[in-house]
Coordinates of C-alpha atoms and ligand atoms in Angstrom, one line a residue:
M153 CA 19.7 23.3 62.3
T154 CA 18.3 26.7 63.5
E155 CA 21.6 28.5 63.3
T156 CA 21.7 31.6 61.0
P157 CA 24.0 31.5 57.9
E158 CA 27.4 33.1 58.2
P159 CA 27.3 36.6 56.9
E160 CA 28.4 37.6 53.4
E161 CA 30.5 40.7 53.0
E162 CA 28.8 44.0 51.9
G163 CA 29.4 45.7 48.6
A164 CA 27.8 48.1 46.1
Q165 CA 24.4 46.7 45.1
T166 CA 23.5 48.8 42.0
F167 CA 25.4 50.3 39.1
A168 CA 24.4 53.7 40.4
D169 CA 26.1 52.9 43.7
L170 CA 29.3 52.3 41.8
G171 CA 29.1 55.8 40.3
V172 CA 28.4 54.8 36.7
H173 CA 27.3 57.7 34.4
D174 CA 23.7 58.2 33.6
D175 CA 24.0 57.4 29.9
V176 CA 25.7 54.1 30.7
L177 CA 23.1 53.4 33.4
E178 CA 20.4 53.9 30.7
A179 CA 22.1 51.4 28.4
L180 CA 22.4 48.9 31.3
A181 CA 18.7 49.3 32.0
E182 CA 17.9 48.7 28.4
M183 CA 20.0 45.6 28.4
G184 CA 18.1 44.4 31.5
W185 CA 21.2 44.4 33.7
E186 CA 19.8 45.3 37.1
S187 CA 22.8 45.0 39.3
P188 CA 26.5 44.3 38.9
T189 CA 27.8 40.8 39.1
P190 CA 30.6 40.4 41.7
V191 CA 33.4 40.7 39.1
Q192 CA 31.8 43.9 37.7
R193 CA 31.3 45.4 41.2
D194 CA 35.0 44.7 42.1
C195 CA 36.7 45.6 38.9
Y196 CA 34.9 48.9 38.1
P197 CA 36.5 51.0 40.9
L198 CA 40.0 49.7 40.2
A199 CA 39.7 50.2 36.5
I200 CA 38.2 53.7 36.8
A201 CA 41.0 54.7 39.2
G202 CA 43.4 53.9 36.4
H203 CA 45.0 50.7 37.8
D204 CA 46.2 47.8 35.7
V205 CA 44.1 44.8 36.9
I206 CA 44.4 41.1 36.6
V207 CA 41.0 39.4 37.0
Q208 CA 40.7 35.7 37.4
S209 CA 37.3 34.9 36.0
R210 CA 35.6 33.0 33.2
T211 CA 32.8 33.4 30.7
G212 CA 29.4 33.6 32.4
T213 CA 30.5 35.8 35.3
G214 CA 29.8 39.0 33.4
K215 CA 33.5 39.6 32.7
T216 CA 32.8 41.4 29.4
G217 CA 30.8 43.9 31.4
A218 CA 33.6 44.0 34.0
F219 CA 35.9 45.7 31.4
G220 CA 33.2 47.0 29.1
I221 CA 31.5 49.2 31.6
P222 CA 34.5 51.1 32.9
L223 CA 35.8 51.3 29.3
V224 CA 32.8 53.1 27.9
D225 CA 32.3 55.0 31.2
G226 CA 35.6 56.8 31.6
L227 CA 38.8 55.1 30.5
L228 CA 39.0 56.9 27.2
S229 CA 39.5 60.7 26.7
D230 CA 36.4 62.6 25.6
D231 CA 38.1 64.2 22.5
G232 CA 37.7 60.9 20.6
D233 CA 41.4 60.5 20.1
E234 CA 42.1 57.5 22.4
Q235 CA 41.2 54.0 21.5
A236 CA 41.0 50.7 23.4
L237 CA 42.1 47.3 22.1
V238 CA 40.4 44.2 23.3
L239 CA 42.2 41.0 22.3
A240 CA 40.4 37.7 22.4
P241 CA 41.4 34.1 21.4
T242 CA 38.5 33.5 19.0
R243 CA 36.5 35.4 16.5
E244 CA 33.3 34.5 18.3
L245 CA 34.5 36.1 21.5
A246 CA 35.9 39.1 19.7
L247 CA 32.5 39.6 18.0
Q248 CA 30.5 39.0 21.1
S249 CA 32.6 41.5 23.1
A250 CA 32.3 44.1 20.3
R251 CA 28.5 43.7 20.3
E252 CA 28.2 44.0 24.1
I253 CA 30.5 47.0 24.3
A254 CA 28.6 48.7 21.5
K255 CA 25.4 48.3 23.5
L256 CA 27.1 49.6 26.7
G257 CA 28.6 52.6 24.9
K258 CA 25.6 53.5 22.8
G259 CA 24.7 56.6 24.9
R260 CA 28.3 57.8 24.9
G261 CA 28.9 57.7 21.2
I262 CA 31.5 55.0 21.4
D263 CA 31.7 53.0 18.2
T264 CA 33.2 49.5 18.2
V265 CA 34.7 47.4 15.5
A266 CA 35.5 43.7 15.5
V267 CA 38.6 42.7 13.5
Y268 CA 39.4 39.0 13.0
G269 CA 40.8 36.8 10.3
G270 CA 38.6 35.3 7.6
A271 CA 36.5 38.5 7.2
S272 CA 37.0 41.3 4.7
M273 CA 40.0 43.5 5.5
E274 CA 38.5 46.4 3.6
Q275 CA 35.4 46.6 5.7
Q276 CA 37.5 46.5 8.8
I277 CA 39.8 49.2 7.5
R278 CA 36.7 51.4 6.7
A279 CA 35.4 51.0 10.2
L280 CA 38.8 51.8 11.7
E281 CA 39.0 54.9 9.5
K282 CA 35.6 56.1 10.6
G283 CA 37.1 56.3 14.1
A284 CA 36.0 53.2 16.1
R285 CA 36.9 53.8 19.7
V286 CA 37.0 50.2 20.8
I287 CA 38.7 47.6 18.6
S288 CA 37.9 44.0 19.5
G289 CA 39.9 41.5 17.7
T290 CA 42.0 38.3 17.5
P291 CA 45.8 38.6 17.7
G292 CA 46.7 37.6 14.2
R293 CA 44.4 40.1 12.4
V294 CA 45.1 42.9 14.9
L295 CA 48.9 42.5 14.2
D296 CA 48.2 42.6 10.5
H297 CA 46.4 45.9 10.9
L298 CA 49.2 47.3 13.1
K299 CA 51.8 46.3 10.5
R300 CA 49.9 47.9 7.6
G301 CA 49.3 51.0 9.6
T302 CA 45.5 50.7 9.3
M303 CA 45.5 50.7 13.1
K304 CA 47.5 53.3 14.9
A305 CA 49.3 51.8 17.9
S306 CA 50.0 55.2 19.3
R307 CA 46.3 55.9 19.9
L308 CA 45.7 52.7 21.9
R309 CA 45.5 53.8 25.5
V310 CA 43.7 50.8 27.0
L311 CA 44.6 47.2 26.4
V312 CA 42.3 44.3 27.4
L313 CA 43.5 40.8 27.3
D314 CA 40.4 38.6 27.4
E315 CA 40.8 35.0 28.2
A316 CA 44.5 35.4 28.2
D317 CA 45.2 31.8 29.2
E318 CA 43.3 30.6 26.2
M319 CA 45.2 33.0 23.9
L320 CA 48.5 31.5 25.2
S321 CA 47.3 27.9 25.0
M322 CA 46.1 28.5 21.5
G323 CA 49.5 29.5 20.4
F324 CA 49.1 33.3 20.1
A325 CA 52.0 34.1 22.4
K326 CA 54.2 35.4 19.6
E327 CA 51.5 37.7 18.2
L328 CA 50.6 38.9 21.6
H329 CA 54.2 40.0 22.3
A330 CA 54.5 41.6 18.9
I331 CA 51.3 43.6 19.5
I332 CA 52.1 44.7 23.0
E333 CA 55.6 45.7 22.1
R334 CA 54.1 48.2 19.6
L335 CA 51.8 49.8 22.1
P336 CA 52.6 53.0 24.0
A337 CA 54.2 52.4 27.3
K338 CA 51.7 54.8 28.9
R339 CA 48.6 52.8 28.8
Q340 CA 46.2 50.9 31.0
T341 CA 46.1 47.1 30.8
L342 CA 43.4 44.8 32.0
L343 CA 44.0 41.1 31.9
F344 CA 41.2 38.5 32.3
S345 CA 42.0 34.8 32.6
A346 CA 40.3 31.8 34.1
T347 CA 43.6 30.4 35.3
V348 CA 46.5 32.4 36.5
D349 CA 49.5 30.2 36.1
R350 CA 53.2 31.0 35.6
A351 CA 52.9 31.9 31.9
I352 CA 50.1 34.4 32.7
K353 CA 52.2 35.8 35.5
R354 CA 55.1 36.3 33.2
V355 CA 52.9 38.3 30.8
A356 CA 51.7 40.4 33.7
E357 CA 55.2 41.0 35.0
K358 CA 56.5 42.0 31.6
Y359 CA 53.6 44.2 30.4
M360 CA 51.6 45.5 33.4
T361 CA 52.4 48.2 35.9
D362 CA 51.8 47.4 39.5
P363 CA 48.7 45.3 38.7
Q364 CA 45.9 44.9 41.2
F365 CA 44.7 41.3 41.5
L366 CA 41.1 40.1 41.7
G367 CA 41.4 36.5 42.5
L368 CA 39.6 33.4 43.5
S369 CA 39.3 34.4 47.1
G370 CA 36.6 36.8 45.9
D371 CA 35.0 34.0 44.0
H372 CA 34.6 35.8 40.8
V373 CA 34.4 32.7 38.8
G374 CA 31.2 30.9 37.9
A375 CA 28.3 30.2 35.8
L376 CA 28.9 29.1 32.2
G377 CA 31.0 26.1 31.5
I378 CA 29.2 24.4 34.3
E379 CA 26.3 22.0 34.0
H380 CA 23.5 22.8 36.5
F381 CA 21.1 20.2 37.8
V382 CA 18.4 20.3 40.5
Y383 CA 16.6 17.6 42.4
M384 CA 13.2 18.7 43.8
V385 CA 12.9 17.3 47.3
S386 CA 10.2 17.5 49.9
G387 CA 12.4 19.0 52.5
V388 CA 11.8 16.0 54.8
G389 CA 14.6 13.4 54.9
R390 CA 17.0 15.7 53.1
V391 CA 20.1 13.8 54.2
A392 CA 18.6 10.5 52.8
N393 CA 17.8 12.4 49.6
L394 CA 21.4 13.6 49.4
I395 CA 22.7 10.0 49.8
T396 CA 20.4 8.8 47.0
V397 CA 21.6 11.7 44.8
L398 CA 25.2 10.7 45.5
E399 CA 24.4 7.1 44.7
T400 CA 22.7 8.0 41.5
E401 CA 25.1 10.6 40.2
D402 CA 28.2 8.9 41.5
P403 CA 30.4 12.0 41.3
E404 CA 34.1 11.5 41.4
S405 CA 34.4 14.0 44.1
A406 CA 32.5 17.0 45.4
L407 CA 32.4 20.1 47.6
I408 CA 29.1 19.9 49.4
F409 CA 27.8 23.2 50.6
C410 CA 25.6 23.6 53.7
N411 CA 23.9 26.9 54.8
T412 CA 24.9 26.5 58.5
K413 CA 27.8 25.2 60.5
A414 CA 25.7 22.7 62.3
E415 CA 24.5 21.2 59.1
T416 CA 28.0 20.5 57.8
E417 CA 28.7 18.3 60.8
E418 CA 25.4 16.5 60.6
V419 CA 25.6 15.9 56.9
C420 CA 29.2 14.7 57.1
A421 CA 28.4 12.3 59.9
A422 CA 25.5 10.9 58.0
L423 CA 27.6 10.4 54.9
Q424 CA 30.3 8.7 56.9
R425 CA 27.7 6.4 58.5
A426 CA 26.5 5.5 55.0
G427 CA 30.1 4.5 54.1
F428 CA 31.2 7.5 52.1
N429 CA 34.6 9.1 52.4
A430 CA 33.6 12.5 53.7
E431 CA 35.1 15.4 55.8
W432 CA 33.6 18.6 57.1
L433 CA 34.9 22.1 57.4
N434 CA 33.5 25.2 59.1
G435 CA 34.7 28.1 61.1
D436 CA 34.3 26.3 64.4
R437 CA 36.8 23.6 63.6
P438 CA 40.2 24.3 65.2
Q439 CA 42.8 25.7 62.9
R440 CA 45.1 22.6 63.2
E441 CA 42.2 20.2 62.3
R442 CA 41.2 22.4 59.4
E443 CA 44.7 22.3 58.0
E444 CA 44.8 18.6 58.4
V445 CA 41.5 18.2 56.5
L446 CA 42.7 20.6 53.8
A447 CA 46.0 18.7 53.4
R448 CA 44.0 15.5 52.9
V449 CA 41.8 17.2 50.4
R450 CA 44.8 18.4 48.5
R451 CA 46.2 14.9 48.5
E452 CA 42.9 13.9 47.0
E453 CA 42.2 11.6 49.9
V454 CA 38.8 13.1 50.6
R455 CA 36.0 12.4 48.2
F456 CA 33.3 14.7 49.7
L457 CA 34.1 17.9 51.5
V458 CA 31.1 19.3 53.4
A459 CA 31.6 23.0 54.1
T460 CA 30.0 26.3 54.8
D461 CA 30.5 29.2 52.2
V462 CA 32.9 31.0 54.5
A463 CA 35.0 27.9 55.3
A464 CA 35.3 27.0 51.6
R465 CA 36.3 30.4 50.5
G466 CA 39.8 30.8 49.1
I467 CA 40.8 27.1 49.5
D468 CA 42.1 25.4 46.4
V469 CA 39.7 22.6 45.6
S470 CA 39.9 22.9 41.9
H471 CA 40.3 19.2 41.4
L472 CA 36.8 18.4 42.8
T473 CA 34.5 17.6 40.0
H474 CA 31.2 18.6 41.5
V475 CA 29.6 21.2 43.6
I476 CA 26.6 20.0 45.5
N477 CA 24.2 22.3 47.3
F478 CA 22.6 20.5 50.2
S479 CA 20.2 23.4 50.1
L480 CA 20.0 26.5 48.0
P481 CA 21.8 29.4 49.5
G482 CA 19.9 32.5 50.6
N483 CA 20.7 34.5 47.5
V484 CA 21.5 33.9 43.9
E485 CA 25.0 35.5 43.9
Q486 CA 26.0 33.0 46.5
Y487 CA 24.8 30.2 44.2
V488 CA 27.0 31.6 41.5
H489 CA 30.0 31.9 43.9
R490 CA 29.5 28.3 45.0
T491 CA 29.1 26.7 41.6
G492 CA 32.1 28.7 40.4
R493 CA 34.1 26.4 42.7
T494 CA 33.8 23.6 40.2
G495 CA 35.2 23.3 36.7
R496 CA 38.0 25.7 37.4
A497 CA 41.1 23.9 36.4
G498 CA 39.5 22.3 33.4
K499 CA 36.6 23.9 31.6
T500 CA 33.5 22.2 32.8
G501 CA 32.1 21.2 36.1
T502 CA 28.8 20.0 37.5
A503 CA 26.6 21.7 40.0
I504 CA 23.8 19.7 41.7
T505 CA 21.3 21.3 44.0
L506 CA 18.6 19.8 46.3
V507 CA 15.7 22.2 46.1
G508 CA 12.9 22.1 48.7
P509 CA 9.5 23.9 48.5
T510 CA 10.7 26.9 50.4
E511 CA 13.7 27.5 48.1
L512 CA 11.7 27.7 44.8
G513 CA 11.9 31.5 44.9
I514 CA 15.7 31.5 44.7
L515 CA 15.6 29.1 41.8
Y516 CA 13.3 31.4 40.1
Y517 CA 15.7 34.4 40.5
L518 CA 18.5 32.2 39.3
R519 CA 16.7 31.8 36.0
L520 CA 15.6 35.4 35.8
Q521 CA 18.7 37.2 36.9
Y522 CA 21.6 35.0 35.7
R523 CA 19.8 33.0 33.0
I524 CA 21.0 29.8 34.6
F525 CA 18.4 27.2 33.8
P526 CA 19.3 24.0 35.8
V527 CA 18.1 20.8 34.3
E528 CA 15.6 19.1 36.6
R529 CA 16.3 15.5 37.6
T530 CA 14.1 13.2 39.6
L531 CA 15.2 10.9 42.5
P532 CA 15.1 7.3 41.5
S533 CA 11.9 5.5 42.5
E534 CA 11.8 2.9 45.2
G535 CA 11.7 0.2 42.6
E536 CA 14.9 1.5 41.0
Q537 CA 16.6 1.7 44.3
R538 CA 15.6 -1.9 45.1
T539 CA 17.1 -3.1 41.9
R540 CA 20.3 -1.4 42.8
Q541 CA 20.3 -2.9 46.3
E542 CA 19.8 -6.4 44.8
A543 CA 22.7 -5.9 42.5
D544 CA 24.8 -4.8 45.5
R545 CA 23.9 -7.9 47.4
I546 CA 24.8 -10.2 44.6
A547 CA 28.1 -8.4 44.1
M548 CA 28.8 -9.0 47.8
I549 CA 28.2 -12.8 47.6
E550 CA 30.3 -12.9 44.4
A551 CA 33.2 -11.2 46.2
A552 CA 32.9 -13.6 49.2
Y553 CA 33.3 -16.8 47.0
P554 CA 35.8 -16.0 44.3
K555 CA 37.0 -19.6 43.8
A556 CA 35.5 -22.1 41.4
P557 CA 33.6 -25.0 43.1
S558 CA 35.2 -28.4 43.3
E559 CA 33.7 -31.4 41.4
Q560 CA 32.0 -32.6 44.5
E561 CA 30.5 -29.2 45.4
L562 CA 29.3 -28.8 41.8
A563 CA 27.4 -32.1 41.9
L564 CA 25.6 -30.9 45.0
V565 CA 24.9 -27.5 43.6
R566 CA 23.4 -29.0 40.5
R567 CA 21.2 -31.3 42.5
F568 CA 20.1 -28.4 44.7
M569 CA 19.2 -26.2 41.7
T570 CA 16.8 -28.8 40.2
H571 CA 15.0 -29.3 43.6
S572 CA 11.4 -28.3 43.5
N573 CA 11.9 -26.2 46.6
A574 CA 15.1 -24.6 45.5
E575 CA 13.8 -21.0 45.8
S576 CA 12.7 -21.2 49.5
M577 CA 15.9 -23.1 50.4
L578 CA 18.1 -20.5 48.7
A579 CA 16.1 -17.7 50.4
G580 CA 16.9 -19.3 53.7
L581 CA 20.6 -19.7 52.9
L582 CA 20.8 -16.0 51.8
G583 CA 19.2 -15.1 55.1
A584 CA 21.8 -17.1 56.9
F585 CA 24.6 -15.6 54.9
F586 CA 23.6 -12.0 55.5
G587 CA 22.4 -12.7 59.0
T588 CA 21.7 -9.1 59.9
E589 CA 18.8 -6.7 59.4
T590 CA 18.0 -6.1 55.8
E591 CA 18.7 -2.4 56.0
D592 CA 22.1 -2.9 57.5
V593 CA 23.1 -5.4 54.8
D594 CA 22.1 -3.0 52.1
K595 CA 24.1 -0.3 53.7
V596 CA 27.2 -2.5 53.8
A597 CA 26.6 -3.7 50.3
A598 CA 26.2 -0.2 49.0
S599 CA 29.2 1.0 50.9
R600 CA 31.2 -1.8 49.3
R601 CA 30.3 -0.5 45.9
R602 CA 31.0 3.1 46.9
R603 CA 34.5 2.1 48.0
G604 CA 35.2 0.2 44.8
K605 CA 35.8 -3.5 44.5
E606 CA 37.8 -4.2 47.7
H607 CA 36.3 -6.9 49.8
V608 CA 34.1 -5.9 52.7
D609 CA 33.0 -8.6 55.1
A610 CA 29.2 -8.9 55.3
H611 CA 29.3 -8.4 59.1
S612 CA 31.6 -5.5 59.3
N613 CA 30.3 -2.0 59.6
G614 CA 31.8 -1.1 56.2
N615 CA 33.1 2.1 57.7
G616 CA 36.9 1.8 57.1
Q617 CA 38.8 5.0 56.5
K618 CA 40.3 4.2 53.1
P619 CA 39.4 6.6 50.3
A620 CA 37.1 5.3 47.6
P621 CA 39.1 3.9 44.7
E622 CA 37.7 4.3 41.2
E623 CA 35.6 1.4 40.0
A624 CA 38.2 -0.6 38.2
E625 CA 37.5 -1.0 34.5
E626 CA 38.3 -4.5 33.5
V627 CA 39.7 -3.6 30.1
P628 CA 43.4 -3.9 29.1
T629 CA 45.1 -0.5 29.3
A630 CA 48.2 1.1 27.8
T631 CA 50.2 3.7 29.6
L632 CA 51.0 6.9 27.6
S633 CA 53.7 9.3 28.5
V634 CA 53.0 13.1 27.9
N635 CA 55.8 15.7 27.8
V636 CA 54.3 18.1 30.4
G637 CA 54.8 17.7 34.1
R638 CA 55.2 19.4 37.4
R639 CA 57.8 21.8 36.2
D640 CA 55.1 23.2 33.9
E641 CA 52.7 23.4 36.8
L642 CA 50.5 20.8 35.2
K643 CA 47.4 19.7 37.1
A644 CA 46.2 16.2 36.4
S645 CA 42.6 17.6 35.9
E646 CA 43.8 19.9 33.1
L647 CA 45.3 17.0 31.2
G648 CA 42.3 14.9 31.8
R649 CA 40.0 17.5 30.5
L650 CA 42.1 18.1 27.4
L651 CA 42.2 14.3 26.8
R652 CA 38.4 14.1 27.1
D653 CA 37.9 17.1 24.8
R654 CA 40.2 16.0 22.0
T655 CA 39.8 12.3 22.0
G656 CA 36.3 11.8 23.1
L657 CA 37.5 9.4 25.9
K658 CA 35.1 9.3 28.8
R659 CA 36.2 10.2 32.3
K660 CA 35.9 6.5 33.3
E661 CA 38.1 5.4 30.4
I662 CA 41.0 7.6 31.6
G663 CA 43.0 6.0 34.3
R664 CA 44.7 7.9 37.1
I665 CA 47.0 10.6 35.8
R666 CA 50.4 10.6 37.4
V667 CA 52.2 14.0 37.2
R668 CA 55.9 13.5 37.4
D669 CA 58.6 16.2 37.3
E670 CA 59.1 16.4 33.5
H671 CA 56.3 14.3 32.2
A672 CA 52.9 12.8 33.0
L673 CA 51.6 9.3 32.7
V674 CA 48.1 8.3 31.9
D675 CA 46.4 4.9 31.3
V676 CA 44.0 4.6 28.5
P677 CA 42.2 1.6 27.0
E678 CA 44.8 -0.3 25.0
D679 CA 42.7 -0.4 21.8
R680 CA 42.4 3.4 21.9
A681 CA 46.0 4.2 22.6
Q682 CA 47.1 4.8 19.0
D683 CA 44.0 6.9 18.2
V684 CA 44.6 9.0 21.4
I685 CA 48.2 9.6 20.4
E686 CA 47.0 10.8 16.9
S687 CA 44.1 12.9 18.2
M688 CA 46.4 14.7 20.6
A689 CA 48.9 15.7 18.0
G690 CA 49.3 19.4 17.8
A691 CA 47.5 20.1 21.1
V692 CA 49.2 22.8 23.3
L693 CA 49.1 22.7 27.0
K694 CA 51.1 24.9 29.4
D695 CA 52.9 26.5 26.5
R696 CA 54.1 23.1 25.2
E697 CA 53.2 21.3 22.1
L698 CA 52.1 18.0 23.4
Q699 CA 53.8 14.8 22.4
L700 CA 52.3 11.5 23.5
E701 CA 54.0 8.1 23.2
L702 CA 53.6 4.7 24.7
A703 CA 55.5 4.7 28.0
K704 CA 58.3 2.2 28.2
N705 CA 57.4 1.4 31.7
D706 CA 55.8 3.2 34.6
Ligands
AMP228 P1 30.2 37.1 30.2 O1 30.8 36.5 31.4 O2 30.7 38.4 29.9 O3 30.3 36.1 29.0 O4 28.6 37.3 30.5 C1 27.7 36.3 30.6 C2 26.2 36.7 30.3 O5 25.7 37.4 31.4 C3 26.1 37.5 29.1 O6 25.0 37.0 28.4 C4 25.8 38.9 29.6 O7 25.0 39.6 28.7 C5 25.1 38.6 30.9 N1 25.4 39.6 32.0 C6 26.6 40.2 32.3 N2 26.5 41.0 33.3 C7 25.2 41.0 33.7 C8 24.5 41.7 34.7 N3 25.1 42.6 35.5 N4 23.2 41.5 34.8 C9 22.6 40.6 34.0 N5 23.2 39.9 33.0 C10 24.5 40.1 32.8

């Protein structure tokens, strides 16, 4: 494990390197922003050069600054005549952007106003009349102002669509079109969206001119919307620690990052030996094998993908629920890149990091620079692990003897159980049953649990190649049919996420989601089915108002 990490690409390191004006640099210093986040670094030159830009990124990556900095720095003419319009899906976001842009533009005399529904129209009109240069608002209220003439469409030279996917999914498509149709054709448009699906592309095609795209390959997504956890480890026996973490957290699936190529293979081999369904990916693996692994990952046949930063870049692993850092990367930006790989399709993801004594400095910078404060968790004690192992063993015996005993057997068992030496006799029988070294048995027993409830013989190596099925919940389920499907580019994870958000169902309560051409099927606990149908009423996904009903048959 002495190999050096694969190199990261170079880029501007400071705002001054980017060419930001002094008065904006001053504002940035006052705000405590020392260096640009990746999305700010990459978006600035494109925006300043006058391009339309589509940026795939989410809250927490510094995306407000990514449009705010060029906006105040040079997108509007100096004569005070031109204005910028920032559209956001919620009033909170509109307010937040207005505040941040006001701070950024302080030294350049750029006033901002937030316009949104539910607040006084008069106050907003006064601020507009006073000549606010940046208007940050929600679509409904902005359209009102345009219709009343209190906002002049002809002055709007820059349009920012913030969280465009959210605006569409919240049903603002009509307002958006009505607003954009009123704007001058000669304008600059910047579109920010966490997901770039067909609906977003249609908006871009219709309303943007030769847009530049900053996409996932640059890993501009990250930070907020992700839960961060760290486990402090000694640095010795790290692979065993990782296995304990996987056992304890029991993630549905994960992308496991290693700092070196050699580590990916070692960690993957150890996971496979422990009975996990794992694969590895690094630059040394021949192309054909890499493609095979990726195809299996896409088919969701791989639970844990162990990879280097470079190998994981640009591959679509949005269905993986967790990002796990086997060790902290060498710099904080890389941590943000890595953890941005989870929670993409839906809205949240989980990042778990093993932190050894030599990596504490990076953790410190993560808190300081990105204000990411991971929750510290502790590895389970030996006692807790032992309890788990015992439960595994009992489950194994249970699986080996599923049939009820005969009358004759029962009589013998009863007599046995009342014997004064029953405990030692049973201990001997258990020894005979397991027959192998204690450690091996525990590995096999644990492996059986990891793989679900399928039967694994006590003497097998427990290392079959089948993917781990979900732990089957033994509750009666009902199948619901939902009117979105493959034609809408639906991803199962998106629907799962929405179901969890709106109905409060837990991940475990939602069965496998089958995406068919025109609809999707999902199993939910039978006694919650009606409630789920009602809670989902009015929800919009992929431009469609959702309709759920009990499926006739699957
Ligand atoms: P956003 O993605 O725009 O919601 O930004 C997330 C948070 O990061 C906000 O609290 C910003 O104030 C902060 N932030 C944005 N850019 C930087 C930067 N370059 N340095 C430090 N903090 C930043």
